[in-house]
Amino acid sequence: MTTLPAQADVETFASPRFVSQASSNEQISLLDDSGNIYRWGFNDEGGLGTGDTSRLYTPTLLTNLPPLASGDKVASVASGTMGSLAVTETGRVFTWGRATPNGGSLVPVEVTSFPGLPAGDKIVQLTSGNMHSAAISETGQLFTWGSGSNGVLGTNNQTTQNSPVNVTSHVPLAAGEKIVHVEATLGNTMVLTSLGKVYIWGVGNWGQLGNGGTGNSWDAVSPAGLPAGDPVVQLVGHSATMFALTQSGRVFSWGSSSSGELGTGSTALGLSAAEVTDFPGLPAGDKIVQIESGQYSEVALSASGIVYTWGYARYGRLGNGAIDTSKQLTPFRVPDVPSMIPGDRVVNVAVGGALTSLITESGSVFAMGYYVGTGALEAHAEPTAIEIAQLTGSVAVAGRAIVTGTLTAEPSAAAGDWNPAVQFSYQWLRDGVAITGATAKTYTPVAADAGKAITVELTGAAPNYKAATVTSAPVTPEAGTAPKITSSDLVKVEVGKKLSHQVTATGDPVPSTFTVTGTLPAGVTMNANGLITGTPTAAGNYKVTVKVSNGIEPDATQALTIQVAKSDVKPPVPCATPRKVAVFADAPLTQKFYKEIDWMHCMGYSTGWRQPAGKPLYKPKDQLSREAMAAFIFRMKAPKSYVAPKVSPFADVKPGDPFYREISWMHDAKLSTGWTRPGAKPVYKPKDSLSREAMAAFIFRLQGTTDKKVASYKAPKVSPFADMKSSDKFYREVSWMWDAKLSTGNKTAAGKEYWPKDSLSREAMAAFIYRFQMGLNAPAATGATEKAAVNTTEVATDPAVQTVKVDTRRGYTLSLTPLGDTTLQNPQALSEASFTQPEEGTVALGSNNELQVKIPNSGAKQLSFDVTVTAQDGEKETVRYVLTIAG
């Protein structure tokens, strides 16, 4: 008897999940993983333990086993002629039928007397033959009882033993060797030792002893012909045919072969062990791991789950399609079992008088032969699922019965219904006729179903149970009404304004499918529920067709026009207002360049260094490398479609290196030529720190890609910086930085200095890029004639004063966003703000909710005005703007 491993590969198990079995000529016993015993078959002498001698035709739970201690359960079962045995995990032994030591019992009784059983030892395995039984303990003690005919008990006599006797000494064991398995057959007892040796005694008239003769032996003898160096791991026998399975998976047989039981292709006696070699279809690397012997037929199992049978074919027990008295002289490969569970495979086999049974990894049981446990006495020549009980339950149809609606088959959930968990299959019917393809849990009625009787036929199936098929009460679907669109066919919106238009329709059932054909405005989409949303980006009249369906024909259609008018609204400058919560752990709101660093993150130019926990780091004081500079500029200006060349333009940067794509683009955009070398590729020096003069060169070239004036820029004859001469290498680029208001230099005793050779810090780079993008290249204000570089300095006064220096006297309009300067929490929209008018010039609210300040060209030196912002809680804050106009 073989037991399943603790863990199986399949995820779904049968309920109950059978794990082992035992079979004899008359009956079969199954053991589940909870220790419950199910059995069926003949019941002469009470071999089924039911308390009477009535036969059982389906697997039936044994309910009269004496009570077990908490936590104890049956570990294995054994069957013999008209008798059965069971042993629990704690070693308690129960017998019934002919196997009972002191005479037959119709119910299980406990056997407690095992003389010589050491303290702490326990019985672990049982076996029963025709008229005798045997047991072994954990330490290898051997016990026998029953008829002693032909010396089968190992007592060196033929005396019947009505209680177990210890015959361990009957086996010639070496020091340290012990008995690990015992097998009782029709007229023999066989044992297997821990060294893989086989001993047998009893009847020998059919060659059962395997010692070359046909005489009986009261002494333990070893069969001849077993291989040396390949120990036996399993030993089985039944009537007069014996088998040994070796560690490598080789099968050896000896004894009777009148029906081909030896599996060697012959019906002659086997007086010594001979190998069974013909296992058709056994894959390379697979091997036989279990063999069982029955009355004139045998079964073997491979590690991968392949089943082989041979011997007497009557009743279909071989699974080879034959139910007659034909003989299978060599192993036949049995077809795979029809398990309900994908990937299921056979893991345990048994064979008796007229039945072969198979347990799969899921715990399902299949049988072939005469007594297959279905309740009918008929031959089955292929694996057939056993049926412990009939599944019961009912089914109802849920959901509104209307064309295009959804009907759902709902299995009943009452106690006992569809228990254990089952697999369901469905078939929907119209007036009692199956609807083609309607085999899902749900069904959508079509027009042909209106007014008809719709039912569902539900079949519930579970491993080891008889399937049940039930039919629901009928429902009659309504015809329904076709959809009609009720929403407007004209939608008006301006460019840049949000659009939201819900297509609505009537119908029964409620329309659920909305589609649109034609071209919607750019930036506008329609979802599956008919909601048209988005922000159009281009003016025009857009004509589309909207279709609405609820499954009832005809569908509703509408010619929808979306009129998008032009708008003067300018998109806001992105990321202009610093966030009030720092995104970098090392750049708090009080950091000198917080606004610029926050803007770098908001624009996607820098993500910083991620940390195992918390916010990323910006490392503002770290020196900026040349490769990092390339990355910043690439993110600002490079096209997303840029593909780096396969051959690097620089000798020290190769494909696959960090920032290779960015550095290659710098070269292709003519922003960097690197350092030239005679006869060799230039080098980029990506890891070097970026100097302030090199930064000026990069920014100068970058501006030149879009500003034609840069190419004609002439540096002043007098340097704006004390530490730069007109003959210096990057004098022109550094001077342009001054004139473009991108650098004001550093105040020193010698005057303003640029410090061209100094390495550039990451925070300084953020400041330069911010001024470059938001000052020199900021989006033009509405009506502006010239851009202005705006430097804002907050003064701790009440109201707070923002001083704005304007470096021109020409007339233009300056856009300011005072909300970015307020300290209020959750201020209202700027449209709710109030402001005073300066003595000269004007202040007005722009179309993009920013302040438009008209600067006069009268030469006024200063303008001032107040802006009052109100928070949601009613608190007010006033900001005074002082515009100083400098020449």
Short mmCIF file of N, CA and C in Angstrom, two decimals, residues 188-290:
data_model
loop_
_atom_site.label_atom_id
_atom_site.label_comp_id
_atom_site.label_asym_id
_atom_site.label_seq_id
_atom_site.Cartn_x
_atom_site.Cartn_y
_atom_site.Cartn_z
N ASN A 188 1.41 -18.02 1.81
CA ASN A 188 2.80 -17.67 2.12
C ASN A 188 2.86 -16.41 2.98
N THR A 189 4.03 -16.25 3.62
CA THR A 189 4.37 -14.99 4.28
C THR A 189 5.72 -14.54 3.73
N MET A 190 5.81 -13.25 3.34
CA MET A 190 7.06 -12.70 2.80
C MET A 190 7.43 -11.47 3.63
N VAL A 191 8.74 -11.28 3.82
CA VAL A 191 9.20 -10.07 4.50
C VAL A 191 10.33 -9.44 3.71
N LEU A 192 10.44 -8.12 3.87
CA LEU A 192 11.50 -7.33 3.27
C LEU A 192 12.28 -6.68 4.39
N THR A 193 13.62 -6.74 4.31
CA THR A 193 14.44 -6.18 5.38
C THR A 193 15.00 -4.82 5.00
N SER A 194 15.59 -4.18 5.99
CA SER A 194 16.16 -2.86 5.77
C SER A 194 17.35 -2.88 4.83
N LEU A 195 17.91 -4.07 4.57
CA LEU A 195 19.02 -4.19 3.63
C LEU A 195 18.54 -4.55 2.23
N GLY A 196 17.21 -4.58 2.05
CA GLY A 196 16.67 -4.90 0.74
C GLY A 196 16.61 -6.38 0.44
N LYS A 197 16.72 -7.21 1.48
CA LYS A 197 16.68 -8.66 1.29
C LYS A 197 15.25 -9.17 1.42
N VAL A 198 14.97 -10.28 0.72
CA VAL A 198 13.63 -10.88 0.70
C VAL A 198 13.69 -12.27 1.31
N TYR A 199 12.74 -12.55 2.22
CA TYR A 199 12.60 -13.89 2.79
C TYR A 199 11.14 -14.31 2.66
N ILE A 200 10.93 -15.62 2.38
CA ILE A 200 9.59 -16.14 2.15
C ILE A 200 9.50 -17.55 2.69
N TRP A 201 8.32 -17.93 3.20
CA TRP A 201 8.11 -19.31 3.66
C TRP A 201 6.63 -19.69 3.45
N GLY A 202 6.36 -20.98 3.48
CA GLY A 202 5.00 -21.48 3.27
C GLY A 202 4.93 -22.39 2.05
N VAL A 203 3.85 -22.26 1.27
CA VAL A 203 3.58 -23.14 0.13
C VAL A 203 4.55 -22.84 -1.02
N GLY A 204 4.96 -23.91 -1.73
CA GLY A 204 5.87 -23.72 -2.86
C GLY A 204 5.48 -24.48 -4.09
N ASN A 205 4.24 -25.04 -4.13
CA ASN A 205 3.88 -25.93 -5.23
C ASN A 205 3.79 -25.23 -6.58
N TRP A 206 3.66 -23.92 -6.62
CA TRP A 206 3.62 -23.18 -7.87
C TRP A 206 4.90 -22.33 -8.05
N GLY A 207 5.92 -22.67 -7.31
CA GLY A 207 7.16 -21.91 -7.41
C GLY A 207 7.14 -20.63 -6.61
N GLN A 208 6.20 -20.51 -5.65
CA GLN A 208 6.05 -19.26 -4.90
C GLN A 208 7.29 -18.88 -4.10
N LEU A 209 8.10 -19.88 -3.73
CA LEU A 209 9.28 -19.57 -2.91
C LEU A 209 10.42 -19.01 -3.75
N GLY A 210 10.38 -19.23 -5.06
CA GLY A 210 11.40 -18.68 -5.95
C GLY A 210 12.78 -19.27 -5.75
N ASN A 211 12.84 -20.45 -5.09
CA ASN A 211 14.15 -21.05 -4.79
C ASN A 211 14.51 -22.16 -5.77
N GLY A 212 13.80 -22.19 -6.90
CA GLY A 212 14.12 -23.17 -7.93
C GLY A 212 13.32 -24.44 -7.85
N GLY A 213 12.53 -24.63 -6.79
CA GLY A 213 11.75 -25.86 -6.65
C GLY A 213 10.28 -25.58 -6.45
N THR A 214 9.52 -26.67 -6.16
CA THR A 214 8.08 -26.54 -5.95
C THR A 214 7.65 -27.11 -4.61
N GLY A 215 8.60 -27.34 -3.72
CA GLY A 215 8.27 -27.86 -2.41
C GLY A 215 7.95 -26.76 -1.43
N ASN A 216 7.25 -27.15 -0.34
CA ASN A 216 6.94 -26.19 0.72
C ASN A 216 8.15 -25.97 1.61
N SER A 217 8.12 -24.86 2.35
CA SER A 217 9.21 -24.58 3.30
C SER A 217 8.66 -23.85 4.50
N TRP A 218 8.95 -24.47 5.72
CA TRP A 218 8.60 -23.75 6.94
C TRP A 218 9.66 -22.71 7.28
N ASP A 219 10.85 -22.92 6.73
CA ASP A 219 11.95 -22.00 6.99
C ASP A 219 11.89 -20.81 6.03
N ALA A 220 12.47 -19.69 6.46
CA ALA A 220 12.55 -18.51 5.60
C ALA A 220 13.63 -18.71 4.56
N VAL A 221 13.27 -18.64 3.29
CA VAL A 221 14.23 -18.79 2.20
C VAL A 221 14.20 -17.53 1.35
N SER A 222 15.28 -17.30 0.61
CA SER A 222 15.36 -16.14 -0.28
C SER A 222 15.22 -16.60 -1.72
N PRO A 223 14.39 -15.94 -2.52
CA PRO A 223 14.24 -16.33 -3.91
C PRO A 223 15.53 -16.08 -4.69
N ALA A 224 15.78 -16.94 -5.64
CA ALA A 224 16.95 -16.78 -6.50
C ALA A 224 16.61 -15.85 -7.66
N GLY A 225 17.65 -15.23 -8.23
CA GLY A 225 17.47 -14.42 -9.42
C GLY A 225 17.33 -12.93 -9.18
N LEU A 226 17.26 -12.50 -7.91
CA LEU A 226 17.18 -11.06 -7.65
C LEU A 226 18.56 -10.43 -7.82
N PRO A 227 18.65 -9.22 -8.35
CA PRO A 227 19.95 -8.62 -8.67
C PRO A 227 20.73 -8.21 -7.41
N ALA A 228 22.03 -8.34 -7.50
CA ALA A 228 22.89 -7.85 -6.42
C ALA A 228 23.15 -6.36 -6.64
N GLY A 229 23.27 -5.61 -5.57
CA GLY A 229 23.58 -4.20 -5.68
C GLY A 229 22.39 -3.31 -6.00
N ASP A 230 21.23 -3.88 -6.17
CA ASP A 230 20.02 -3.11 -6.45
C ASP A 230 18.95 -3.58 -5.46
N PRO A 231 18.93 -3.04 -4.25
CA PRO A 231 18.08 -3.58 -3.19
C PRO A 231 16.60 -3.51 -3.53
N VAL A 232 15.86 -4.47 -3.02
CA VAL A 232 14.41 -4.50 -3.19
C VAL A 232 13.78 -3.45 -2.25
N VAL A 233 12.80 -2.71 -2.77
CA VAL A 233 12.14 -1.68 -1.97
C VAL A 233 10.66 -1.97 -1.77
N GLN A 234 10.09 -2.90 -2.57
CA GLN A 234 8.69 -3.28 -2.38
C GLN A 234 8.54 -4.76 -2.69
N LEU A 235 7.69 -5.42 -1.91
CA LEU A 235 7.48 -6.86 -2.03
C LEU A 235 5.97 -7.11 -1.97
N VAL A 236 5.40 -7.78 -3.00
CA VAL A 236 3.96 -8.05 -3.02
C VAL A 236 3.70 -9.46 -3.53
N GLY A 237 2.53 -9.96 -3.19
CA GLY A 237 2.07 -11.25 -3.69
C GLY A 237 0.60 -11.39 -3.40
N HIS A 238 -0.04 -12.34 -4.08
CA HIS A 238 -1.46 -12.55 -3.83
C HIS A 238 -1.75 -14.04 -3.70
N SER A 239 -2.05 -14.69 -4.81
CA SER A 239 -2.37 -16.12 -4.75
C SER A 239 -1.09 -16.94 -4.79
N ALA A 240 -0.50 -17.05 -5.96
CA ALA A 240 0.70 -17.86 -6.09
C ALA A 240 1.74 -17.16 -6.95
N THR A 241 1.59 -15.85 -7.14
CA THR A 241 2.53 -15.07 -7.94
C THR A 241 3.12 -13.98 -7.06
N MET A 242 4.47 -13.87 -7.10
CA MET A 242 5.16 -12.92 -6.23
C MET A 242 5.95 -11.91 -7.07
N PHE A 243 6.13 -10.70 -6.51
CA PHE A 243 6.85 -9.64 -7.21
C PHE A 243 7.78 -8.91 -6.25
N ALA A 244 8.90 -8.48 -6.80
CA ALA A 244 9.83 -7.62 -6.06
C ALA A 244 10.18 -6.43 -6.94
N LEU A 245 10.16 -5.24 -6.35
CA LEU A 245 10.51 -4.00 -7.04
C LEU A 245 11.80 -3.48 -6.44
N THR A 246 12.80 -3.19 -7.30
CA THR A 246 14.09 -2.74 -6.80
C THR A 246 14.16 -1.21 -6.76
N GLN A 247 15.21 -0.76 -6.13
CA GLN A 247 15.40 0.68 -5.96
C GLN A 247 15.49 1.40 -7.30
N SER A 248 16.04 0.77 -8.31
CA SER A 248 16.19 1.40 -9.62
C SER A 248 14.93 1.31 -10.46
N GLY A 249 13.88 0.64 -9.95
CA GLY A 249 12.63 0.53 -10.69
C GLY A 249 12.49 -0.74 -11.50
N ARG A 250 13.36 -1.72 -11.29
CA ARG A 250 13.25 -2.99 -12.01
C ARG A 250 12.23 -3.89 -11.31
N VAL A 251 11.47 -4.63 -12.10
CA VAL A 251 10.42 -5.51 -11.57
C VAL A 251 10.81 -6.96 -11.82
N PHE A 252 10.73 -7.79 -10.76
CA PHE A 252 11.04 -9.22 -10.87
C PHE A 252 9.84 -10.02 -10.37
N SER A 253 9.56 -11.15 -11.03
CA SER A 253 8.41 -11.98 -10.66
C SER A 253 8.80 -13.45 -10.64
N TRP A 254 8.02 -14.24 -9.85
CA TRP A 254 8.20 -15.68 -9.81
C TRP A 254 6.90 -16.32 -9.32
N GLY A 255 6.73 -17.58 -9.60
CA GLY A 255 5.53 -18.30 -9.18
C GLY A 255 4.64 -18.65 -10.35
N SER A 256 3.33 -18.66 -10.10
CA SER A 256 2.35 -19.10 -11.10
C SER A 256 2.17 -18.05 -12.19
N SER A 257 1.93 -18.54 -13.44
CA SER A 257 1.67 -17.65 -14.56
C SER A 257 0.63 -18.23 -15.49
N SER A 258 -0.36 -18.93 -14.92
CA SER A 258 -1.37 -19.60 -15.74
C SER A 258 -2.15 -18.62 -16.62
N SER A 259 -2.27 -17.36 -16.19
CA SER A 259 -2.95 -16.34 -17.00
C SER A 259 -1.99 -15.23 -17.42
N GLY A 260 -0.70 -15.55 -17.39
CA GLY A 260 0.30 -14.55 -17.76
C GLY A 260 0.63 -13.59 -16.65
N GLU A 261 0.36 -14.00 -15.38
CA GLU A 261 0.56 -13.09 -14.25
C GLU A 261 2.00 -12.63 -14.08
N LEU A 262 2.97 -13.44 -14.54
CA LEU A 262 4.38 -13.06 -14.34
C LEU A 262 4.77 -11.86 -15.20
N GLY A 263 4.04 -11.61 -16.29
CA GLY A 263 4.32 -10.46 -17.14
C GLY A 263 5.52 -10.62 -18.03
N THR A 264 6.02 -11.86 -18.14
CA THR A 264 7.23 -12.10 -18.93
C THR A 264 6.92 -12.60 -20.33
N GLY A 265 5.62 -12.73 -20.65
CA GLY A 265 5.23 -13.23 -21.96
C GLY A 265 4.99 -14.72 -22.00
N SER A 266 5.09 -15.39 -20.85
CA SER A 266 4.95 -16.85 -20.79
C SER A 266 3.92 -17.22 -19.74
N THR A 267 3.32 -18.42 -19.91
CA THR A 267 2.39 -18.96 -18.91
C THR A 267 3.03 -20.07 -18.09
N ALA A 268 4.32 -20.28 -18.29
CA ALA A 268 5.03 -21.33 -17.56
C ALA A 268 5.35 -20.85 -16.15
N LEU A 269 5.53 -21.83 -15.23
CA LEU A 269 5.91 -21.49 -13.87
C LEU A 269 7.24 -20.75 -13.86
N GLY A 270 7.36 -19.83 -12.94
CA GLY A 270 8.64 -19.16 -12.72
C GLY A 270 9.20 -19.63 -11.41
N LEU A 271 10.20 -20.52 -11.46
CA LEU A 271 10.72 -21.12 -10.23
C LEU A 271 11.75 -20.23 -9.55
N SER A 272 12.20 -19.20 -10.24
CA SER A 272 13.10 -18.20 -9.64
C SER A 272 12.75 -16.84 -10.24
N ALA A 273 13.26 -15.81 -9.62
CA ALA A 273 12.90 -14.45 -10.03
C ALA A 273 13.40 -14.15 -11.44
N ALA A 274 12.51 -13.63 -12.28
CA ALA A 274 12.85 -13.20 -13.64
C ALA A 274 12.35 -11.78 -13.83
N GLU A 275 13.07 -10.98 -14.61
CA GLU A 275 12.72 -9.57 -14.75
C GLU A 275 11.59 -9.36 -15.76
N VAL A 276 10.68 -8.47 -15.40
CA VAL A 276 9.63 -8.01 -16.32
C VAL A 276 10.17 -6.76 -17.00
N THR A 277 10.39 -6.85 -18.28
CA THR A 277 11.11 -5.78 -18.97
C THR A 277 10.28 -4.97 -19.94
N ASP A 278 9.13 -5.48 -20.33
CA ASP A 278 8.38 -4.83 -21.41
C ASP A 278 7.31 -3.90 -20.84
N PHE A 279 7.69 -2.62 -20.63
CA PHE A 279 6.73 -1.61 -20.19
C PHE A 279 6.60 -0.59 -21.31
N PRO A 280 5.67 -0.80 -22.23
CA PRO A 280 5.57 0.04 -23.43
C PRO A 280 5.29 1.51 -23.09
N GLY A 281 6.01 2.39 -23.79
CA GLY A 281 5.77 3.82 -23.62
C GLY A 281 6.32 4.42 -22.36
N LEU A 282 7.17 3.69 -21.64
CA LEU A 282 7.77 4.25 -20.42
C LEU A 282 8.86 5.24 -20.83
N PRO A 283 8.71 6.53 -20.53
CA PRO A 283 9.68 7.52 -20.99
C PRO A 283 11.06 7.32 -20.36
N ALA A 284 12.06 7.81 -21.06
CA ALA A 284 13.41 7.80 -20.50
C ALA A 284 13.43 8.63 -19.22
N GLY A 285 14.05 8.09 -18.19
CA GLY A 285 14.10 8.79 -16.91
C GLY A 285 12.96 8.45 -15.98
N ASP A 286 11.89 7.85 -16.53
CA ASP A 286 10.78 7.40 -15.70
C ASP A 286 11.08 5.99 -15.20
N LYS A 287 10.40 5.56 -14.16
CA LYS A 287 10.62 4.20 -13.66
C LYS A 287 9.39 3.73 -12.89
N ILE A 288 9.29 2.42 -12.70
CA ILE A 288 8.21 1.84 -11.92
C ILE A 288 8.47 2.11 -10.44
N VAL A 289 7.42 2.59 -9.73
CA VAL A 289 7.58 2.93 -8.31
C VAL A 289 6.62 2.15 -7.42
N GLN A 290 5.64 1.46 -8.01
CA GLN A 290 4.71 0.65 -7.20
C GLN A 290 4.21 -0.51 -8.05
#
